[in-house]
């Protein structure tokens, strides 16, 4: 087994760089932070993207959430996994079911798990309260999750 080590300072710096890029809806800058073979998943949305699919997923998220902003409030590093928590806010641009949204900007807690390789994010698991977003936007949670 190859052992990789990353300091908390380095891991937090990488995640902050990613958060800033995503808050600017800057796909290119975000992709510069992801490792080429990165895994990006969001269990609440039932999505998982690997390698080249990550760029499409990030760009698609910005279409869905064009005013997306993320704030990282805290973190904990255990081994190679960094857990961060904070808050996201965005106004969904559409629903997967075609139900009309009320136009309200939703704000909910978020937590993310990260792993790193070669100074870049090699794994991100993104968790947020989809039902909370739905309530604020006047729709059902199932309207915000693409059918699998």
PDB file of N, CA and C in Angstrom, residues 6 8-35 58 62 68-72 82 84 112 114 116-121 124:
ATOM      1  N   UNK A   6      -0.891  14.320   3.603  1.00  0.00           N
ATOM      2  CA  UNK A   6      -1.166  15.714   3.291  1.00  0.00           C
ATOM      3  C   UNK A   6      -1.403  16.424   4.611  1.00  0.00           C
ATOM      4  N   UNK A   8      -2.988  19.253   7.118  1.00  0.00           N
ATOM      5  CA  UNK A   8      -4.287  19.914   7.213  1.00  0.00           C
ATOM      6  C   UNK A   8      -4.238  21.261   6.509  1.00  0.00           C
ATOM      7  N   UNK A   9      -3.148  21.985   6.659  1.00  0.00           N
ATOM      8  CA  UNK A   9      -3.013  23.300   6.021  1.00  0.00           C
ATOM      9  C   UNK A   9      -3.093  23.174   4.506  1.00  0.00           C
ATOM     10  N   UNK A  10      -2.374  22.199   3.943  1.00  0.00           N
ATOM     11  CA  UNK A  10      -2.407  22.007   2.483  1.00  0.00           C
ATOM     12  C   UNK A  10      -3.795  21.569   2.014  1.00  0.00           C
ATOM     13  N   UNK A  11      -4.411  20.626   2.731  1.00  0.00           N
ATOM     14  CA  UNK A  11      -5.732  20.126   2.347  1.00  0.00           C
ATOM     15  C   UNK A  11      -6.770  21.252   2.384  1.00  0.00           C
ATOM     16  N   UNK A  12      -6.744  22.039   3.427  1.00  0.00           N
ATOM     17  CA  UNK A  12      -7.699  23.144   3.562  1.00  0.00           C
ATOM     18  C   UNK A  12      -7.466  24.172   2.464  1.00  0.00           C
ATOM     19  N   UNK A  13      -6.214  24.448   2.150  1.00  0.00           N
ATOM     20  CA  UNK A  13      -5.904  25.395   1.075  1.00  0.00           C
ATOM     21  C   UNK A  13      -6.445  24.937  -0.267  1.00  0.00           C
ATOM     22  N   UNK A  14      -6.328  23.653  -0.552  1.00  0.00           N
ATOM     23  CA  UNK A  14      -6.841  23.095  -1.808  1.00  0.00           C
ATOM     24  C   UNK A  14      -8.361  23.205  -1.850  1.00  0.00           C
ATOM     25  N   UNK A  15      -9.015  22.863  -0.746  1.00  0.00           N
ATOM     26  CA  UNK A  15     -10.480  22.925  -0.700  1.00  0.00           C
ATOM     27  C   UNK A  15     -10.977  24.368  -0.788  1.00  0.00           C
ATOM     28  N   UNK A  16     -10.298  25.283  -0.143  1.00  0.00           N
ATOM     29  CA  UNK A  16     -10.688  26.700  -0.243  1.00  0.00           C
ATOM     30  C   UNK A  16     -10.559  27.197  -1.681  1.00  0.00           C
ATOM     31  N   UNK A  17      -9.508  26.766  -2.373  1.00  0.00           N
ATOM     32  CA  UNK A  17      -9.331  27.137  -3.777  1.00  0.00           C
ATOM     33  C   UNK A  17     -10.497  26.605  -4.614  1.00  0.00           C
ATOM     34  N   UNK A  18     -10.908  25.370  -4.340  1.00  0.00           N
ATOM     35  CA  UNK A  18     -12.043  24.782  -5.052  1.00  0.00           C
ATOM     36  C   UNK A  18     -13.337  25.523  -4.719  1.00  0.00           C
ATOM     37  N   UNK A  19     -13.548  25.839  -3.448  1.00  0.00           N
ATOM     38  CA  UNK A  19     -14.757  26.563  -3.033  1.00  0.00           C
ATOM     39  C   UNK A  19     -14.836  27.930  -3.708  1.00  0.00           C
ATOM     40  N   UNK A  20     -13.720  28.615  -3.796  1.00  0.00           N
ATOM     41  CA  UNK A  20     -13.705  29.930  -4.445  1.00  0.00           C
ATOM     42  C   UNK A  20     -14.029  29.805  -5.935  1.00  0.00           C
ATOM     43  N   UNK A  21     -13.446  28.810  -6.593  1.00  0.00           N
ATOM     44  CA  UNK A  21     -13.721  28.610  -8.019  1.00  0.00           C
ATOM     45  C   UNK A  21     -15.194  28.283  -8.243  1.00  0.00           C
ATOM     46  N   UNK A  22     -15.757  27.417  -7.406  1.00  0.00           N
ATOM     47  CA  UNK A  22     -17.158  27.046  -7.567  1.00  0.00           C
ATOM     48  C   UNK A  22     -18.082  28.220  -7.245  1.00  0.00           C
ATOM     49  N   UNK A  23     -17.719  29.034  -6.283  1.00  0.00           N
ATOM     50  CA  UNK A  23     -18.536  30.201  -5.950  1.00  0.00           C
ATOM     51  C   UNK A  23     -18.506  31.248  -7.058  1.00  0.00           C
ATOM     52  N   UNK A  24     -17.495  31.203  -7.905  1.00  0.00           N
ATOM     53  CA  UNK A  24     -17.426  32.084  -9.085  1.00  0.00           C
ATOM     54  C   UNK A  24     -18.029  31.414 -10.315  1.00  0.00           C
ATOM     55  N   UNK A  25     -18.495  30.174 -10.177  1.00  0.00           N
ATOM     56  CA  UNK A  25     -18.990  29.364 -11.277  1.00  0.00           C
ATOM     57  C   UNK A  25     -17.935  29.246 -12.378  1.00  0.00           C
ATOM     58  N   UNK A  26     -16.696  29.044 -11.960  1.00  0.00           N
ATOM     59  CA  UNK A  26     -15.547  28.975 -12.865  1.00  0.00           C
ATOM     60  C   UNK A  26     -15.143  27.510 -13.049  1.00  0.00           C
ATOM     61  N   UNK A  27     -15.694  26.898 -14.081  1.00  0.00           N
ATOM     62  CA  UNK A  27     -15.442  25.477 -14.331  1.00  0.00           C
ATOM     63  C   UNK A  27     -13.960  25.201 -14.563  1.00  0.00           C
ATOM     64  N   UNK A  28     -13.300  26.035 -15.340  1.00  0.00           N
ATOM     65  CA  UNK A  28     -11.873  25.814 -15.627  1.00  0.00           C
ATOM     66  C   UNK A  28     -11.034  25.849 -14.358  1.00  0.00           C
ATOM     67  N   UNK A  29     -11.294  26.825 -13.504  1.00  0.00           N
ATOM     68  CA  UNK A  29     -10.536  26.930 -12.253  1.00  0.00           C
ATOM     69  C   UNK A  29     -10.833  25.741 -11.337  1.00  0.00           C
ATOM     70  N   UNK A  30     -12.080  25.297 -11.311  1.00  0.00           N
ATOM     71  CA  UNK A  30     -12.423  24.130 -10.505  1.00  0.00           C
ATOM     72  C   UNK A  30     -11.706  22.887 -11.025  1.00  0.00           C
ATOM     73  N   UNK A  31     -11.675  22.737 -12.340  1.00  0.00           N
ATOM     74  CA  UNK A  31     -11.038  21.557 -12.912  1.00  0.00           C
ATOM     75  C   UNK A  31      -9.533  21.555 -12.680  1.00  0.00           C
ATOM     76  N   UNK A  32      -8.933  22.720 -12.514  1.00  0.00           N
ATOM     77  CA  UNK A  32      -7.505  22.784 -12.197  1.00  0.00           C
ATOM     78  C   UNK A  32      -7.226  22.233 -10.797  1.00  0.00           C
ATOM     79  N   UNK A  33      -8.249  22.176  -9.955  1.00  0.00           N
ATOM     80  CA  UNK A  33      -8.103  21.661  -8.592  1.00  0.00           C
ATOM     81  C   UNK A  33      -8.370  20.162  -8.536  1.00  0.00           C
ATOM     82  N   UNK A  34      -9.227  19.658  -9.419  1.00  0.00           N
ATOM     83  CA  UNK A  34      -9.531  18.224  -9.431  1.00  0.00           C
ATOM     84  C   UNK A  34      -8.422  17.448 -10.133  1.00  0.00           C
ATOM     85  N   UNK A  35      -8.089  16.316  -9.578  1.00  0.00           N
ATOM     86  CA  UNK A  35      -7.161  15.374 -10.206  1.00  0.00           C
ATOM     87  C   UNK A  35      -7.830  14.839 -11.482  1.00  0.00           C
ATOM     88  N   UNK A  58     -19.589  19.402 -13.142  1.00  0.00           N
ATOM     89  CA  UNK A  58     -19.399  20.728 -12.553  1.00  0.00           C
ATOM     90  C   UNK A  58     -20.093  21.788 -13.413  1.00  0.00           C
ATOM     91  N   UNK A  62     -23.483  24.260 -12.488  1.00  0.00           N
ATOM     92  CA  UNK A  62     -23.572  25.721 -12.629  1.00  0.00           C
ATOM     93  C   UNK A  62     -24.761  26.132 -13.498  1.00  0.00           C
ATOM     94  N   UNK A  68     -24.653  29.815  -7.482  1.00  0.00           N
ATOM     95  CA  UNK A  68     -24.141  28.955  -6.411  1.00  0.00           C
ATOM     96  C   UNK A  68     -23.013  29.614  -5.632  1.00  0.00           C
ATOM     97  N   UNK A  69     -23.090  29.483  -4.328  1.00  0.00           N
ATOM     98  CA  UNK A  69     -22.004  29.926  -3.453  1.00  0.00           C
ATOM     99  C   UNK A  69     -21.857  28.913  -2.330  1.00  0.00           C
ATOM    100  N   UNK A  70     -20.615  28.655  -1.960  1.00  0.00           N
ATOM    101  CA  UNK A  70     -20.328  27.736  -0.864  1.00  0.00           C
ATOM    102  C   UNK A  70     -19.394  28.430   0.120  1.00  0.00           C
ATOM    103  N   UNK A  71     -19.672  28.202   1.393  1.00  0.00           N
ATOM    104  CA  UNK A  71     -18.820  28.741   2.453  1.00  0.00           C
ATOM    105  C   UNK A  71     -18.381  27.567   3.328  1.00  0.00           C
ATOM    106  N   UNK A  72     -17.087  27.458   3.561  1.00  0.00           N
ATOM    107  CA  UNK A  72     -16.541  26.416   4.421  1.00  0.00           C
ATOM    108  C   UNK A  72     -16.326  27.029   5.803  1.00  0.00           C
ATOM    109  N   UNK A  82     -10.404  14.620   4.457  1.00  0.00           N
ATOM    110  CA  UNK A  82     -10.757  15.898   5.055  1.00  0.00           C
ATOM    111  C   UNK A  82     -12.276  16.026   5.005  1.00  0.00           C
ATOM    112  N   UNK A  84     -15.265  18.676   5.601  1.00  0.00           N
ATOM    113  CA  UNK A  84     -15.536  20.110   5.733  1.00  0.00           C
ATOM    114  C   UNK A  84     -17.037  20.302   5.874  1.00  0.00           C
ATOM    115  N   UNK A 112     -18.810  18.008   3.184  1.00  0.00           N
ATOM    116  CA  UNK A 112     -18.092  17.420   2.063  1.00  0.00           C
ATOM    117  C   UNK A 112     -16.928  16.600   2.587  1.00  0.00           C
ATOM    118  N   UNK A 114     -13.298  14.919   1.343  1.00  0.00           N
ATOM    119  CA  UNK A 114     -12.295  15.045   0.287  1.00  0.00           C
ATOM    120  C   UNK A 114     -11.130  14.106   0.551  1.00  0.00           C
ATOM    121  N   UNK A 116      -7.082  13.424  -1.501  1.00  0.00           N
ATOM    122  CA  UNK A 116      -6.163  14.173  -2.342  1.00  0.00           C
ATOM    123  C   UNK A 116      -5.110  13.275  -2.961  1.00  0.00           C
ATOM    124  N   UNK A 117      -4.659  13.672  -4.137  1.00  0.00           N
ATOM    125  CA  UNK A 117      -3.553  13.001  -4.818  1.00  0.00           C
ATOM    126  C   UNK A 117      -2.799  14.046  -5.631  1.00  0.00           C
ATOM    127  N   UNK A 118      -1.498  14.055  -5.504  1.00  0.00           N
ATOM    128  CA  UNK A 118      -0.650  14.988  -6.252  1.00  0.00           C
ATOM    129  C   UNK A 118      -1.062  16.446  -6.044  1.00  0.00           C
ATOM    130  N   UNK A 119      -1.482  16.777  -4.823  1.00  0.00           N
ATOM    131  CA  UNK A 119      -1.837  18.155  -4.511  1.00  0.00           C
ATOM    132  C   UNK A 119      -3.160  18.612  -5.091  1.00  0.00           C
ATOM    133  N   UNK A 120      -3.993  17.660  -5.500  1.00  0.00           N
ATOM    134  CA  UNK A 120      -5.291  17.984  -6.084  1.00  0.00           C
ATOM    135  C   UNK A 120      -6.368  17.109  -5.448  1.00  0.00           C
ATOM    136  N   UNK A 121      -7.613  17.494  -5.618  1.00  0.00           N
ATOM    137  CA  UNK A 121      -8.730  16.708  -5.090  1.00  0.00           C
ATOM    138  C   UNK A 121      -8.909  15.470  -5.962  1.00  0.00           C
ATOM    139  N   UNK A 124     -14.348  13.694  -3.998  1.00  0.00           N
ATOM    140  CA  UNK A 124     -15.231  14.586  -3.265  1.00  0.00           C
ATOM    141  C   UNK A 124     -16.593  13.930  -3.151  1.00  0.00           C
TER     142      UNK A 124
END
